[in-house]
Tab-separated table of C-alpha atoms and ligand atoms in Angstrom:
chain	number	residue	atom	x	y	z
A	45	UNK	CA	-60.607	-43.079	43.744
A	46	UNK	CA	-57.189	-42.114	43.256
A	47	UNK	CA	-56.075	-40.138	40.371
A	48	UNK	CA	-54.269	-41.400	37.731
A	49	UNK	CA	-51.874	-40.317	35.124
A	50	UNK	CA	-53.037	-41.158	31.566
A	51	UNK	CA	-50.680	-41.205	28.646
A	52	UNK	CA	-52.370	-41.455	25.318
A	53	UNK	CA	-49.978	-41.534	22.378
A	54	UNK	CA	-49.806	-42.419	18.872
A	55	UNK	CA	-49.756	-41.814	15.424
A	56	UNK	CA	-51.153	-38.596	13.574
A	57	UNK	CA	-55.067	-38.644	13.094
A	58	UNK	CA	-55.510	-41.447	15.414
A	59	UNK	CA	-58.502	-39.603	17.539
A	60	UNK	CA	-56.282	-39.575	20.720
A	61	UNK	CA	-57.527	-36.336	21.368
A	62	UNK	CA	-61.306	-37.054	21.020
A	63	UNK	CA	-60.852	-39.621	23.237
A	64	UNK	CA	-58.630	-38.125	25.825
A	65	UNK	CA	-60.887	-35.301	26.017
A	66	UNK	CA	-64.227	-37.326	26.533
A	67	UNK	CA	-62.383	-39.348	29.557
A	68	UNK	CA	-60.786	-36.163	30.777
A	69	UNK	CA	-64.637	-34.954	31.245
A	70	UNK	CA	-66.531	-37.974	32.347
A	71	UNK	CA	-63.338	-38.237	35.213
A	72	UNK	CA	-63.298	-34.928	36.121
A	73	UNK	CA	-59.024	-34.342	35.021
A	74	UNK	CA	-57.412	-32.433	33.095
A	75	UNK	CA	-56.973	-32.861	29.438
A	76	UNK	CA	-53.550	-31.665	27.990
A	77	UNK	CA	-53.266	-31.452	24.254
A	78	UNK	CA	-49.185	-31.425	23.684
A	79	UNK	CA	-49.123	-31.872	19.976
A	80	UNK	CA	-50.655	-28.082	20.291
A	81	UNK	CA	-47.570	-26.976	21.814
A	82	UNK	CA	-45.305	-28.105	19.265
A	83	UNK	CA	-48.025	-26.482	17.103
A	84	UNK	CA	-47.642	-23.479	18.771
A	85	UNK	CA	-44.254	-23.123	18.341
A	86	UNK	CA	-44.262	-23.827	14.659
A	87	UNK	CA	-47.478	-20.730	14.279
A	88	UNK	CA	-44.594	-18.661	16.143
A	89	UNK	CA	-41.959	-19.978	13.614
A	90	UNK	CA	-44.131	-19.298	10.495
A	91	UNK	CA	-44.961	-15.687	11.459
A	92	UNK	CA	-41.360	-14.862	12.643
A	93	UNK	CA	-40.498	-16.343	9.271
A	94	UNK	CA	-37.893	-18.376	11.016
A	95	UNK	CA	-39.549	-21.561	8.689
A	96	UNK	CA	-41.434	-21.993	5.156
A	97	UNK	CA	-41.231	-24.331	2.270
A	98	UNK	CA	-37.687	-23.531	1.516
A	99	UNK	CA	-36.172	-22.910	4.581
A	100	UNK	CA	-35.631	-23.538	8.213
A	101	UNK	CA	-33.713	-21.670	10.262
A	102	UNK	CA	-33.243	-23.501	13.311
A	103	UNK	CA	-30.387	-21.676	15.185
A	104	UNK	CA	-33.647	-18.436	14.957
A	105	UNK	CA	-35.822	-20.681	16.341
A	106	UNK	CA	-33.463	-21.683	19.304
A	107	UNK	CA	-32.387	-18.069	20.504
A	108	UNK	CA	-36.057	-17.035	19.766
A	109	UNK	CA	-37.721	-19.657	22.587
A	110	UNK	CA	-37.450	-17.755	25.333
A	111	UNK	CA	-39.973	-15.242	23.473
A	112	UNK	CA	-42.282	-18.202	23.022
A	113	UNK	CA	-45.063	-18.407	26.026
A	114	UNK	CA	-47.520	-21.009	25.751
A	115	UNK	CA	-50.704	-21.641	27.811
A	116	UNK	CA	-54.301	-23.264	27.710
A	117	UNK	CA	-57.315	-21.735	29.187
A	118	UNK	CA	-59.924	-23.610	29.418
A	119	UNK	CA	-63.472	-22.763	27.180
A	120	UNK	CA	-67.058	-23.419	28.687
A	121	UNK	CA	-68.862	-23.742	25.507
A	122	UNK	CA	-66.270	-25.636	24.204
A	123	UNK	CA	-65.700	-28.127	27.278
A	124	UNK	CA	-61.440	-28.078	26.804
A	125	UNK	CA	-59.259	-25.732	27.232
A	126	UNK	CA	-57.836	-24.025	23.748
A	127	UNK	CA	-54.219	-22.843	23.302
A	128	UNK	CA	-52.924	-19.027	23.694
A	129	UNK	CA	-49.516	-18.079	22.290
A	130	UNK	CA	-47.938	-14.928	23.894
A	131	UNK	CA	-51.331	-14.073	25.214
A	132	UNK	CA	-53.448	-14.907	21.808
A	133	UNK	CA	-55.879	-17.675	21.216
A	134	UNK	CA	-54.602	-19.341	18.313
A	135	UNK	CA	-56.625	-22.639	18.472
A	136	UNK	CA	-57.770	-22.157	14.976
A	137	UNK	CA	-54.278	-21.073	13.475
A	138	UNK	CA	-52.857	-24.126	14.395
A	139	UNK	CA	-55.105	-26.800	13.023
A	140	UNK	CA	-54.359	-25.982	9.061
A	141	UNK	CA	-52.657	-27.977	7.009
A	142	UNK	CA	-49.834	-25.581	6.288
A	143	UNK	CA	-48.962	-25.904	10.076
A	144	UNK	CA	-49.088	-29.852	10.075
A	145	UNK	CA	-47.018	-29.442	7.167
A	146	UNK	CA	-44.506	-27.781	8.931
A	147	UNK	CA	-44.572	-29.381	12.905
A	148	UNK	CA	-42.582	-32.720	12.698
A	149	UNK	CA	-39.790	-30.594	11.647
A	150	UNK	CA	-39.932	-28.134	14.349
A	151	UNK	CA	-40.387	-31.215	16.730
A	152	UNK	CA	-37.670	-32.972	15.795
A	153	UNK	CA	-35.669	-30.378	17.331
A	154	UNK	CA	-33.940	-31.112	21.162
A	155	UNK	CA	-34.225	-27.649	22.699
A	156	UNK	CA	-37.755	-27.417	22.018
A	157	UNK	CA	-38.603	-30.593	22.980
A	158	UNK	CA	-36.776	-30.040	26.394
A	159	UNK	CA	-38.624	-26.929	26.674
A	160	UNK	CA	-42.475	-28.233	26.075
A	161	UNK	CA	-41.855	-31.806	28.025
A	162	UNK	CA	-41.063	-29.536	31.116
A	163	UNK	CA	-43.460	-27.667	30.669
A	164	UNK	CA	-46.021	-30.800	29.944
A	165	UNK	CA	-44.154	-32.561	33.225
A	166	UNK	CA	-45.554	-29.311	34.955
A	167	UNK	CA	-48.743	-29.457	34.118
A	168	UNK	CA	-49.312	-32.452	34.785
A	169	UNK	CA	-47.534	-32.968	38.309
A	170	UNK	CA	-50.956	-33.526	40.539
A	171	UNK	CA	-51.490	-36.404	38.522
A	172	UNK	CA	-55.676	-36.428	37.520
A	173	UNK	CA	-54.062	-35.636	34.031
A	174	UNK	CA	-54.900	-37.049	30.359
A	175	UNK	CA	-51.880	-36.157	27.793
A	176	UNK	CA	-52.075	-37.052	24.498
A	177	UNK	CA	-49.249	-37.044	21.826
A	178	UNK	CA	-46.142	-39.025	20.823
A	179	UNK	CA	-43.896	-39.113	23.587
A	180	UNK	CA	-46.317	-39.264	26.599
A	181	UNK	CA	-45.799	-42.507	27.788
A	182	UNK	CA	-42.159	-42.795	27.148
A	183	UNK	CA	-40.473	-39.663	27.841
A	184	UNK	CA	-43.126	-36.912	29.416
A	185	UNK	CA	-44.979	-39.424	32.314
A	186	UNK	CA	-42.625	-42.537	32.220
A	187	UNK	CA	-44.410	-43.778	35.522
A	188	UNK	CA	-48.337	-43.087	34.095
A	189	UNK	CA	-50.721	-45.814	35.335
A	190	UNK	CA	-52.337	-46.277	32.136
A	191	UNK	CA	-50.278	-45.820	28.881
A	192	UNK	CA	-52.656	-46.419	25.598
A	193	UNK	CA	-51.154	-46.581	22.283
A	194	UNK	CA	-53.492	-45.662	19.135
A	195	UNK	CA	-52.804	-46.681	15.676
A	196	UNK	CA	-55.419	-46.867	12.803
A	197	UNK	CA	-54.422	-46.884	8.846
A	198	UNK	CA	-52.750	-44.679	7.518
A	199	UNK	CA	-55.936	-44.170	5.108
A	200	UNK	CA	-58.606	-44.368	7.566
A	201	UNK	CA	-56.636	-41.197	9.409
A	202	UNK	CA	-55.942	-39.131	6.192
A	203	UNK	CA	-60.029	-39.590	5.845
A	204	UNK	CA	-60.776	-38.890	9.441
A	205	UNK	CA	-58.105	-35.711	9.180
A	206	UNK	CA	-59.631	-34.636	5.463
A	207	UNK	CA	-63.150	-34.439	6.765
A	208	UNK	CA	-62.456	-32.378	9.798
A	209	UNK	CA	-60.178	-29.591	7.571
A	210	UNK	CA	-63.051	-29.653	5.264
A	211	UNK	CA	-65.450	-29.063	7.862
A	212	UNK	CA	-63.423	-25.948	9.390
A	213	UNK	CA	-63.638	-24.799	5.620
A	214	UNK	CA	-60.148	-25.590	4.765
A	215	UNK	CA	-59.758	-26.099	0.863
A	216	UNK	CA	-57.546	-28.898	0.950
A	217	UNK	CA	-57.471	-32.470	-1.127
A	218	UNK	CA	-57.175	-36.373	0.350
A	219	UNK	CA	-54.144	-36.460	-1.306
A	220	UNK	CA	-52.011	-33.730	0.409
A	221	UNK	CA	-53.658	-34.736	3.882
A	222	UNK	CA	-52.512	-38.022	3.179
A	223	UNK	CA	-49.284	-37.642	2.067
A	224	UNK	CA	-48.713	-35.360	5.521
A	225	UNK	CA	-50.181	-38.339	7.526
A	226	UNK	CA	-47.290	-40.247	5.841
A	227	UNK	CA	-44.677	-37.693	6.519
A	228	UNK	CA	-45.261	-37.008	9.646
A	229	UNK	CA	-45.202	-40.680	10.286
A	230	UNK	CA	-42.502	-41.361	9.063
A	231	UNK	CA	-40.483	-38.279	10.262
A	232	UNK	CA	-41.960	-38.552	14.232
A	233	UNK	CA	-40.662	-42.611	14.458
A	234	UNK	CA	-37.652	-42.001	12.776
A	235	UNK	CA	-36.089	-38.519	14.630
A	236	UNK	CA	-33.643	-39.508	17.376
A	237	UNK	CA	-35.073	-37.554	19.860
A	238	UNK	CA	-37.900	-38.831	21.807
A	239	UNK	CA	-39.210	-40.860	18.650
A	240	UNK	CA	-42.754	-42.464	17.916
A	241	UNK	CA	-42.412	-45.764	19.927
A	242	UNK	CA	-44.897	-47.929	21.661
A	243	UNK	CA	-43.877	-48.002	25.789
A	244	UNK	CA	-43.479	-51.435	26.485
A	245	UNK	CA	-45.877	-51.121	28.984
A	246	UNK	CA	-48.533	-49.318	26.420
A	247	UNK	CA	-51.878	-51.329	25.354
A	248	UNK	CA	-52.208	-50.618	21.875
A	249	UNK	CA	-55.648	-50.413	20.546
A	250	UNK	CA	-56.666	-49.855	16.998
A	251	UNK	CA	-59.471	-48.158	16.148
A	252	UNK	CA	-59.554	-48.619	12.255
A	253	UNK	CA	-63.047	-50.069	12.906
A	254	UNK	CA	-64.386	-48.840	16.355
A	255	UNK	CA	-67.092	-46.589	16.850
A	256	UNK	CA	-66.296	-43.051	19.150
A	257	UNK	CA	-68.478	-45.142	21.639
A	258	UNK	CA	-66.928	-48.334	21.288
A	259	UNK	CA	-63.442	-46.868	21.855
A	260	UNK	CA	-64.828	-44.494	25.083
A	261	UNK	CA	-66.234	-47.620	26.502
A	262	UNK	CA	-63.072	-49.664	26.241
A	263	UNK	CA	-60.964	-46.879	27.782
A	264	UNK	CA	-62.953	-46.052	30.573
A	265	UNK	CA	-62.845	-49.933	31.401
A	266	UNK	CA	-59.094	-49.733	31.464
A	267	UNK	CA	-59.176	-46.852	33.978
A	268	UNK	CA	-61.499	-48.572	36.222
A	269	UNK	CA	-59.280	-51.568	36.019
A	270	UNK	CA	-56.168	-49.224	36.234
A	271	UNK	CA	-57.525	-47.403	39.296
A	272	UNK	CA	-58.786	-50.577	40.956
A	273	UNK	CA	-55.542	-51.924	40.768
A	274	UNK	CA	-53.651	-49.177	42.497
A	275	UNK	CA	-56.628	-48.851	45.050
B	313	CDP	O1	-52.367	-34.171	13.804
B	313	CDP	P1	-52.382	-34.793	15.148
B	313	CDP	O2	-53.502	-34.312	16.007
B	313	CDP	O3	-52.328	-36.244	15.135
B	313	CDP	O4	-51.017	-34.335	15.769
B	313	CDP	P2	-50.711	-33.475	17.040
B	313	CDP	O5	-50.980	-34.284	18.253
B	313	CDP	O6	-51.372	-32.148	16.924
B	313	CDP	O7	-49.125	-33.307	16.923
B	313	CDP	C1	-48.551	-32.549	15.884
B	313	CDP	C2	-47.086	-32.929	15.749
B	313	CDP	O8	-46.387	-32.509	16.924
B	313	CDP	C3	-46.761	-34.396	15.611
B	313	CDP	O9	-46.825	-34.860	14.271
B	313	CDP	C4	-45.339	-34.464	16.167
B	313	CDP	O10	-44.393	-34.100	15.195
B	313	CDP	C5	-45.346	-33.400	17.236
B	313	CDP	N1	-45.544	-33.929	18.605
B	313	CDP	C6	-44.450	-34.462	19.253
B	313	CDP	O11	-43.369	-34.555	18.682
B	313	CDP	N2	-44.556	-34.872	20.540
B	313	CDP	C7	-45.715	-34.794	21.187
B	313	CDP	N3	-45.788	-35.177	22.461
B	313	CDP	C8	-46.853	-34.283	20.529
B	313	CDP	C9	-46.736	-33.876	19.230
């Protein structure tokens, strides 16, 4: 079988990365998270103090990037690889609230996306590759094979996104995880770099009311189909 490129983008707390890294495993590629790099450099911006609730200072952030090294080594036990800033695991730091809170803002800046996509472009060259995040399909891999787009409800994701905080013992209410599903929405679609769009040659599948296993199995038949096609 050849290998395939697989763009999986879409909207915050849609599950692209469950999925992406269930098919990454049962194929055998590699699973690249990107929203964790812009993640990354938004952890680096909140302990420089280059960004907090009342200010952001982006010119910092710009002269700081060259300062900002990013990689993923992969975990065993956990069966993906997690993300290291300047040498440090920071896979937990990264997931909190406070940080989604902060990342659409950080993304929405040119330099740093021109910085990660290379980097993403990179990592993915030898193709065998699932990406997830928001500009996969449209700006990162613009030739992928497959290009999914996932949307669910806003309120279905806040849930989804509340339960998992809550799990990693995060005290934090539906409310404020919703009203960051909202934001970052709305901020990701409408920045003029690189927005939130579906590629017009993207399936989109909601998975409002799909099961992990229902969604798996209806992925994995669009990358047989995908691969049988190219065969
Ligand atoms: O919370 P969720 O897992 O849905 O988001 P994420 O994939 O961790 O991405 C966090 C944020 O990074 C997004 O809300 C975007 O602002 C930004 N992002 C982006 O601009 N482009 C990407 N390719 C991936 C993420």
């Amino acid at each position: 079988m050849k290998k395939i490129t697989i763009a999986i983008d879409g909207f915050s707390s849609t599950g692209k990365s469950t999925v992406a890294k269930q098919i990454a495993k049962h194929l055998g590629y590699v699973y690249v998270d990107s929203g964790a790099m812009y993640r990354a450099v938004t952890y680096y911006a909140m302990q420089q103090g280059i960004i907090d609730s009342n200010h952001f200072n982006v010119d910092g952030l710009v002269a700081n990037l060259d300062d900002i090294k990013i990689s993923f080594k992969f975990n065993n036990s956990l069966g993906f690889a997690e993300v290291y800033l300047n040498g440090t695991n920071i896979e937990n730091d990264i997931r909190t609230l406070e940080v989604s809170n902060f990342v659409s803002k950080v993304a929405e800046i040119s330099k740093v996306r021109q910085l990660l996509v290379k980097q993403q472009q990179k990592l993915g060259k030898d193709k065998g590759v699932v990406m997830d995040g928001r500009d996969i399909g449209t700006v990162v891999f613009p030739n992928a094979e497959l290009k999914l787009f996932m949307t669910a409800s806003a309120e279905t994701r806040a849930e989804r996104r509340f339960s998992e905080l809550i799990e990693r013992g995060e005290a934090v209410s539906y409310e404020a995880v919703l009203k960051n599903v909202q934001e970052r929405d709305f901020i990701d679609s409408n920045r003029e770099d690189s927005p939130l769009v579906i590629a017009e040659d993207a399936i989109e599948i909601d998975n409002s009311n799909m099961s992990l296993q229902e969604q798996f199995d209806k992925i994995l038949q669009l990358v047989n189909i995908t691969q049988e096609s190219i065969e």
